[in-house]
XYZ file of C-alpha atoms in Angstrom:
340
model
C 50.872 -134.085 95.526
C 48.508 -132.287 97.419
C 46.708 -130.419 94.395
C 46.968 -133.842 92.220
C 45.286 -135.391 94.863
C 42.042 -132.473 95.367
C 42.016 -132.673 91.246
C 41.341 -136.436 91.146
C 38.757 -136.198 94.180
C 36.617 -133.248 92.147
C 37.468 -135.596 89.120
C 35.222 -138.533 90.592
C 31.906 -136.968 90.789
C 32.026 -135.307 87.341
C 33.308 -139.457 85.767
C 30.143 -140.755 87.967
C 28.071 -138.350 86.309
C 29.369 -139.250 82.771
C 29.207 -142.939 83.512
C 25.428 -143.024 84.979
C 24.713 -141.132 82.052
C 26.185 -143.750 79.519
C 24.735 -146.610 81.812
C 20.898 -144.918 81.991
C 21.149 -144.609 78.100
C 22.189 -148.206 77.610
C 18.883 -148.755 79.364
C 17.103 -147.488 76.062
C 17.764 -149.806 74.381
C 15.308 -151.919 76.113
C 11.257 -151.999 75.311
C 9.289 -149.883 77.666
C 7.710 -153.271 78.618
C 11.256 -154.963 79.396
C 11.954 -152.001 81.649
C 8.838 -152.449 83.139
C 9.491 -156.484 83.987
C 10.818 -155.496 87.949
C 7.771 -153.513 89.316
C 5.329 -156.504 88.565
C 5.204 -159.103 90.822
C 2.107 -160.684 91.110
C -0.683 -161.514 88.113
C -2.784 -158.736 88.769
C 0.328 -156.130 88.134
C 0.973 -158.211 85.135
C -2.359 -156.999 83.808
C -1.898 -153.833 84.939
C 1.176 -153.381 82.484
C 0.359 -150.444 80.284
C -0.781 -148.300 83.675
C 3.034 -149.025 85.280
C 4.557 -147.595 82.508
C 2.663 -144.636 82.557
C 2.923 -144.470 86.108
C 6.578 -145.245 86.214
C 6.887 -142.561 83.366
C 9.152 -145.328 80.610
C 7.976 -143.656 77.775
C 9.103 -140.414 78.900
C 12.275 -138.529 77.069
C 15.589 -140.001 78.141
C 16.327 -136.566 80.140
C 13.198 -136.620 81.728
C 13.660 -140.149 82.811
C 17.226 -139.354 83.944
C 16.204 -136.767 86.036
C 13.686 -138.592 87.446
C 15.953 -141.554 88.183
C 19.126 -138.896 89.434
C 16.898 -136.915 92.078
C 16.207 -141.032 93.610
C 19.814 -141.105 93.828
C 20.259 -138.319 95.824
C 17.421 -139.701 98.199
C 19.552 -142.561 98.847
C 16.911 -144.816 96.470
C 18.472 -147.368 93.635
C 14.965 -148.986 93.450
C 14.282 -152.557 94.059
C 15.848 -155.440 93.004
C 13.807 -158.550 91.863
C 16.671 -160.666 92.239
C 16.803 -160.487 95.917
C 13.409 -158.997 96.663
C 14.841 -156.176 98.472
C 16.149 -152.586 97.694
C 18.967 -152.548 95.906
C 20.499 -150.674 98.937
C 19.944 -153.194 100.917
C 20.756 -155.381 99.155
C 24.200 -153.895 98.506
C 24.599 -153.402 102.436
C 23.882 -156.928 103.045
C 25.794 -158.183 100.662
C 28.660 -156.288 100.041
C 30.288 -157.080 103.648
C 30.497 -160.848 102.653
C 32.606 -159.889 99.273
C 34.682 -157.102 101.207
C 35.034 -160.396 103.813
C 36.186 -162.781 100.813
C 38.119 -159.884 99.185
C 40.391 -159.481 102.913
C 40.962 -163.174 102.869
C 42.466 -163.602 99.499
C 43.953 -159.917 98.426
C 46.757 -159.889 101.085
C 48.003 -163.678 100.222
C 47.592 -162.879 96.714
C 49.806 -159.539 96.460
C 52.302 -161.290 99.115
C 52.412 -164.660 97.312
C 52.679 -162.730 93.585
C 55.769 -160.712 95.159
C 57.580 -163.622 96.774
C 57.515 -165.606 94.127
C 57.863 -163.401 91.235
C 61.153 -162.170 92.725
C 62.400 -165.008 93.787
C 61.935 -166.770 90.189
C 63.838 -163.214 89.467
C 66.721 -163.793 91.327
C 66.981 -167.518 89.872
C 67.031 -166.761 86.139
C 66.551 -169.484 84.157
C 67.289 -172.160 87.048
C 64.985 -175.481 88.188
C 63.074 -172.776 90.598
C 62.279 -170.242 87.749
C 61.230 -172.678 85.236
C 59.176 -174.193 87.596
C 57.688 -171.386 88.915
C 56.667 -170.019 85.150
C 55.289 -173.496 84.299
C 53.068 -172.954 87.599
C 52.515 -169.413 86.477
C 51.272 -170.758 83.031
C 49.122 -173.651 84.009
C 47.276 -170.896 86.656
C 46.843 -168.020 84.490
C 44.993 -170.605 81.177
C 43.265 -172.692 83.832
C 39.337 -170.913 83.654
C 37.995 -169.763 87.232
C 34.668 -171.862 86.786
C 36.948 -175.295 85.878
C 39.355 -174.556 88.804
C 36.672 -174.267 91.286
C 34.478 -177.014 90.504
C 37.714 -179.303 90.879
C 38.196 -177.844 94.169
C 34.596 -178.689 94.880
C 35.390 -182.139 93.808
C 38.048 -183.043 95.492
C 38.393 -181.575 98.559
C 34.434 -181.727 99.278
C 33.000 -184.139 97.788
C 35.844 -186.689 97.484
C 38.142 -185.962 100.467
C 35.028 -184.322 102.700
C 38.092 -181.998 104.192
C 36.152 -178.864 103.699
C 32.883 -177.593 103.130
C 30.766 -177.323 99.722
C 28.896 -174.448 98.488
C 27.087 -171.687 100.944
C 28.419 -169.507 103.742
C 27.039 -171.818 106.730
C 25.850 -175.151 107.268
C 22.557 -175.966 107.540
C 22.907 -175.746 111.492
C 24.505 -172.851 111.940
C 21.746 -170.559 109.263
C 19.079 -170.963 111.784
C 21.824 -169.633 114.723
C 22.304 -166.577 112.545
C 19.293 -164.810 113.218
C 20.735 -164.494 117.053
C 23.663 -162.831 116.031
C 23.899 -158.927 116.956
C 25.163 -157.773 113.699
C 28.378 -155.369 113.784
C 30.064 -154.902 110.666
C 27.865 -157.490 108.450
C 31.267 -159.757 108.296
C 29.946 -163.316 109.096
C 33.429 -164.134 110.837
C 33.823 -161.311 112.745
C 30.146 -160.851 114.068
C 30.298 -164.245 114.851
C 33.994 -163.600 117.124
C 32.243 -160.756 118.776
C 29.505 -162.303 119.909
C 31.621 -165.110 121.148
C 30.001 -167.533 118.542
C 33.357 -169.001 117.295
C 31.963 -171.909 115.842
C 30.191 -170.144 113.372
C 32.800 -167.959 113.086
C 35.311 -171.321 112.463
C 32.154 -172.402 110.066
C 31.845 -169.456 107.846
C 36.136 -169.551 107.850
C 35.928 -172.910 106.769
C 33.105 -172.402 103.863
C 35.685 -168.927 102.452
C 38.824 -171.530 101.952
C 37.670 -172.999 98.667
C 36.603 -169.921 97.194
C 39.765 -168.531 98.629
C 42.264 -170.729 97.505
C 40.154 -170.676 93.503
C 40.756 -166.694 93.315
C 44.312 -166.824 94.807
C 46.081 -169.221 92.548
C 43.539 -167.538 89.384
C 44.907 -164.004 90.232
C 47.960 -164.402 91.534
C 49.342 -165.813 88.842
C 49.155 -162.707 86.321
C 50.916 -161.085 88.838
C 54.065 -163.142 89.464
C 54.525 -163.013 85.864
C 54.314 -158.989 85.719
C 56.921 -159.297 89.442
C 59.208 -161.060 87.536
C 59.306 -159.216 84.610
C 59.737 -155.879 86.659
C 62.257 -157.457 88.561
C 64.444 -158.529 85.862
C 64.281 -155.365 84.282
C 65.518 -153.345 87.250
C 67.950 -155.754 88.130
C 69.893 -154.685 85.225
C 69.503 -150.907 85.176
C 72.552 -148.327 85.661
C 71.525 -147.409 89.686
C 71.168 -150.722 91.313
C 74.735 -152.141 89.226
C 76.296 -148.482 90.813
C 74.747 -150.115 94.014
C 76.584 -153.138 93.569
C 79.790 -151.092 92.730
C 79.745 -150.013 96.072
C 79.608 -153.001 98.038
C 76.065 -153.199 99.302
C 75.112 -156.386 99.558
C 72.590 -158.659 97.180
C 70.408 -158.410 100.314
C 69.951 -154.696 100.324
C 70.425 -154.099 96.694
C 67.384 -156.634 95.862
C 65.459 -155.665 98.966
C 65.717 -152.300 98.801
C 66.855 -150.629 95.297
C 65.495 -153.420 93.281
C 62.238 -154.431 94.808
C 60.967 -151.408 95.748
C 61.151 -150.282 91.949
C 59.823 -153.548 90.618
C 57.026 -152.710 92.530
C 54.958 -149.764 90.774
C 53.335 -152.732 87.728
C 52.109 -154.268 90.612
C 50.574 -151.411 92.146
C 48.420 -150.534 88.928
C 47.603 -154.748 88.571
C 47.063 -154.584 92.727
C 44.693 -151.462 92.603
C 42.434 -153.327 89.712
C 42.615 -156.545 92.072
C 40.852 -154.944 94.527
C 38.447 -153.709 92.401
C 37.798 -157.200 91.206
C 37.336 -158.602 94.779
C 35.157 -155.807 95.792
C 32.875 -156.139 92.854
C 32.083 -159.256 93.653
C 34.351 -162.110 92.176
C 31.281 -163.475 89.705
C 32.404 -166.732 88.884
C 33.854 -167.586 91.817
C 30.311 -166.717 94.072
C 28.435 -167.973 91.490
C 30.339 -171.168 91.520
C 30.565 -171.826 95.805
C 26.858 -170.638 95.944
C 28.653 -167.742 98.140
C 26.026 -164.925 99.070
C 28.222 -161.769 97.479
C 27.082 -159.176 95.305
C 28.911 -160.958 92.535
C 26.235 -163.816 92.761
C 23.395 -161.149 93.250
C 24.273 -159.619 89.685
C 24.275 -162.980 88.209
C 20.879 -163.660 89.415
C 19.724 -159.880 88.868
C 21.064 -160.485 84.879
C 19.494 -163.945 84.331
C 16.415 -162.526 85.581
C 16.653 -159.205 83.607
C 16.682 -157.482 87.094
C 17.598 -154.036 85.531
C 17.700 -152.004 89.133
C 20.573 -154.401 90.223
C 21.962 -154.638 87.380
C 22.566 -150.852 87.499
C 23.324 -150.600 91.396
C 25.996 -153.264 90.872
C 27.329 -151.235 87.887
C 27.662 -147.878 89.687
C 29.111 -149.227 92.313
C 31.542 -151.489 89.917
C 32.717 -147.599 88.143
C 32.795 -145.985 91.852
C 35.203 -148.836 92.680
C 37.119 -148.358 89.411
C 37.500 -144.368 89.978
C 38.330 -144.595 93.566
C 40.873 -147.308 92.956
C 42.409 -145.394 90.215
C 42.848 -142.549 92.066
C 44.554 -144.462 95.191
C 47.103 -146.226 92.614
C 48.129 -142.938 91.033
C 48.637 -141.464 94.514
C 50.959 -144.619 95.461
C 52.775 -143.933 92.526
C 54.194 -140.815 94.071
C 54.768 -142.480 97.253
C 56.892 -145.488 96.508
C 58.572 -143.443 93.470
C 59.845 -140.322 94.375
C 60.861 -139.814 90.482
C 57.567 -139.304 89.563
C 56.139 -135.976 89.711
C 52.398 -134.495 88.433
C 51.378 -132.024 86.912
């Protein structure tokens, strides 16, 4: 486990490397004067166009151009983002704690929900509870993100006025903000530690929609895959010898069956994370929520290519880490598999 686990952390690096490489050549593809679209800003720099590219070195050779760009990397410098007006560093530090927020809030429910429900529809095969459950299960997994959320909107917000609309904070509370000492960059928690619980309650309330939207989108994909694992274990040669024995359903579901089912959900639970952490698109987009999901939406539309490429790094360092974490909770929670 131990030598798996040093080969897959030397492994990340070298798959960054490939992967900025692929992502910096994609960038090709794109005029010298497209390229050049995020470093003007004003008129003047408009008419200046010819001088920026020269100065910014786009009609360089790709490997001089990825050189250039890889030593700004190692200074810690993804270049600036026109989407937010900031460095895309900052603009990842700011924003990424509000998605890692959202991301906490919905992951646990979903993987608890998904494994709840996709063993108990399991254990009632083909009874009222299972069919209903994989009716539920069908109408969630078809039902788009963007359609499901704007409901939500219209119901419970504009119709009902239980919860709030789009936005982190009320209008109130975003002038209240700039008091806050910042800990973590979580609007919820900064706001609890500096005693500030209504904003905290606020910025709780403004997560619920976009909460409740990703958990019944994702979850749903899951307690399909639960159920299928389930069933399939239930009727294997160690948990009927189990049974043989006299354990009860308790144990034998609980802890020979479950625990088996488990490793789908594992892989599908590794690349929800990922998901959440790389900024849910739609669903920011949608609530107006300030996440890097939105920020590449707006860095796209507005051909923002330094975000664009911060957001996709980040996206592959998510992927590679995650990967790696899944294959080592393979070996944990299945003793039966071994690497090599």
């Amino acid at each position: 486990m131990l030598n798996f686990t040093l080969r897959r952390l030397i492994q990340i690096p070298l798959v960054m490397l490939v992967l900025s490489v692929i992502v910096i050549g994609l960038t090709q593809l794109l005029t010298p004067e497209q390229r050049a679209a995020p470093y003007i800003r004003s008129e003047q720099q408009a008419a200046r166009l010819e001088q920026i590219i020269t100065e910014r070195g786009l009609r360089d050779p790709f490997p001089v151009q990825y050189g250039r760009w890889f030593s700004n990397i190692i200074k810690g410098d993804l270049g600036y983002s026109k989407a937010s007006n900031k460095d895309v560093v900052a603009t990842i530090k700011e924003r990424l704690p509000n998605t890692i927020e959202l991301a906490l809030l919905t992951a646990i429910p979903i993987l608890l929900l998904a494994v709840w429900l996709g063993t108990l529809s399991a254990l009632h095969k083909d009874k009222f509870i299972d069919q209903l459950l994989r009716v539920v299960v069908v109408l969630g997994y078809s039902l788009p993100t963007f359609v499901l959320g704007i409901v939500l909107l219209a119901v419970f917000y504009a119709y009902l006025g239980w919860l709030p609309g789009a936005g982190q904070l009320d209008i109130i509370n975003q002038f209240s903000v700039s008091d806050l000492k910042r800990y973590t960059g979580m609007m919820t928690v900064d706001a609890a530690l500096n005693g500030r619980w209504d904003i905290a309650w606020d910025a709780l309330q403004h997560m619920i929609l976009p909460a409740v939207t990703l958990l019944i989108v994702l979850s749903a994909n899951l307690v399909k895959v639960m159920r299928n694992s389930m069933l399939e274990v239930l009727t294997s040669d160690y948990v009927r010898t189990a049974r043989a024995k006299g354990l009860s359903s308790k144990v034998v579901n609980g802890k020979h069956a479950r625990r088996n089912a488990l490793l789908p959900i594992i892989t599908l639970g590794g690349f929800l994370v990922i998901n959440l952490l790389a900024g849910s698109v739609i669903t920011e987009t949608i609530f107006a929520y300030p996440g890097i999901g939105q920020w590449f939406v707006q860095a796209a539309l507005q051909l923002d290519i330094a975000g664009v490429l911060g957001f996709t790094l980040l996206s592959a360092l998510l992927v590679v880490v995650m990967s790696t974490a899944v294959d080592i909770l393979y070996g944990v929670i299945d003793p039966r598999v071994r690497f090599h």
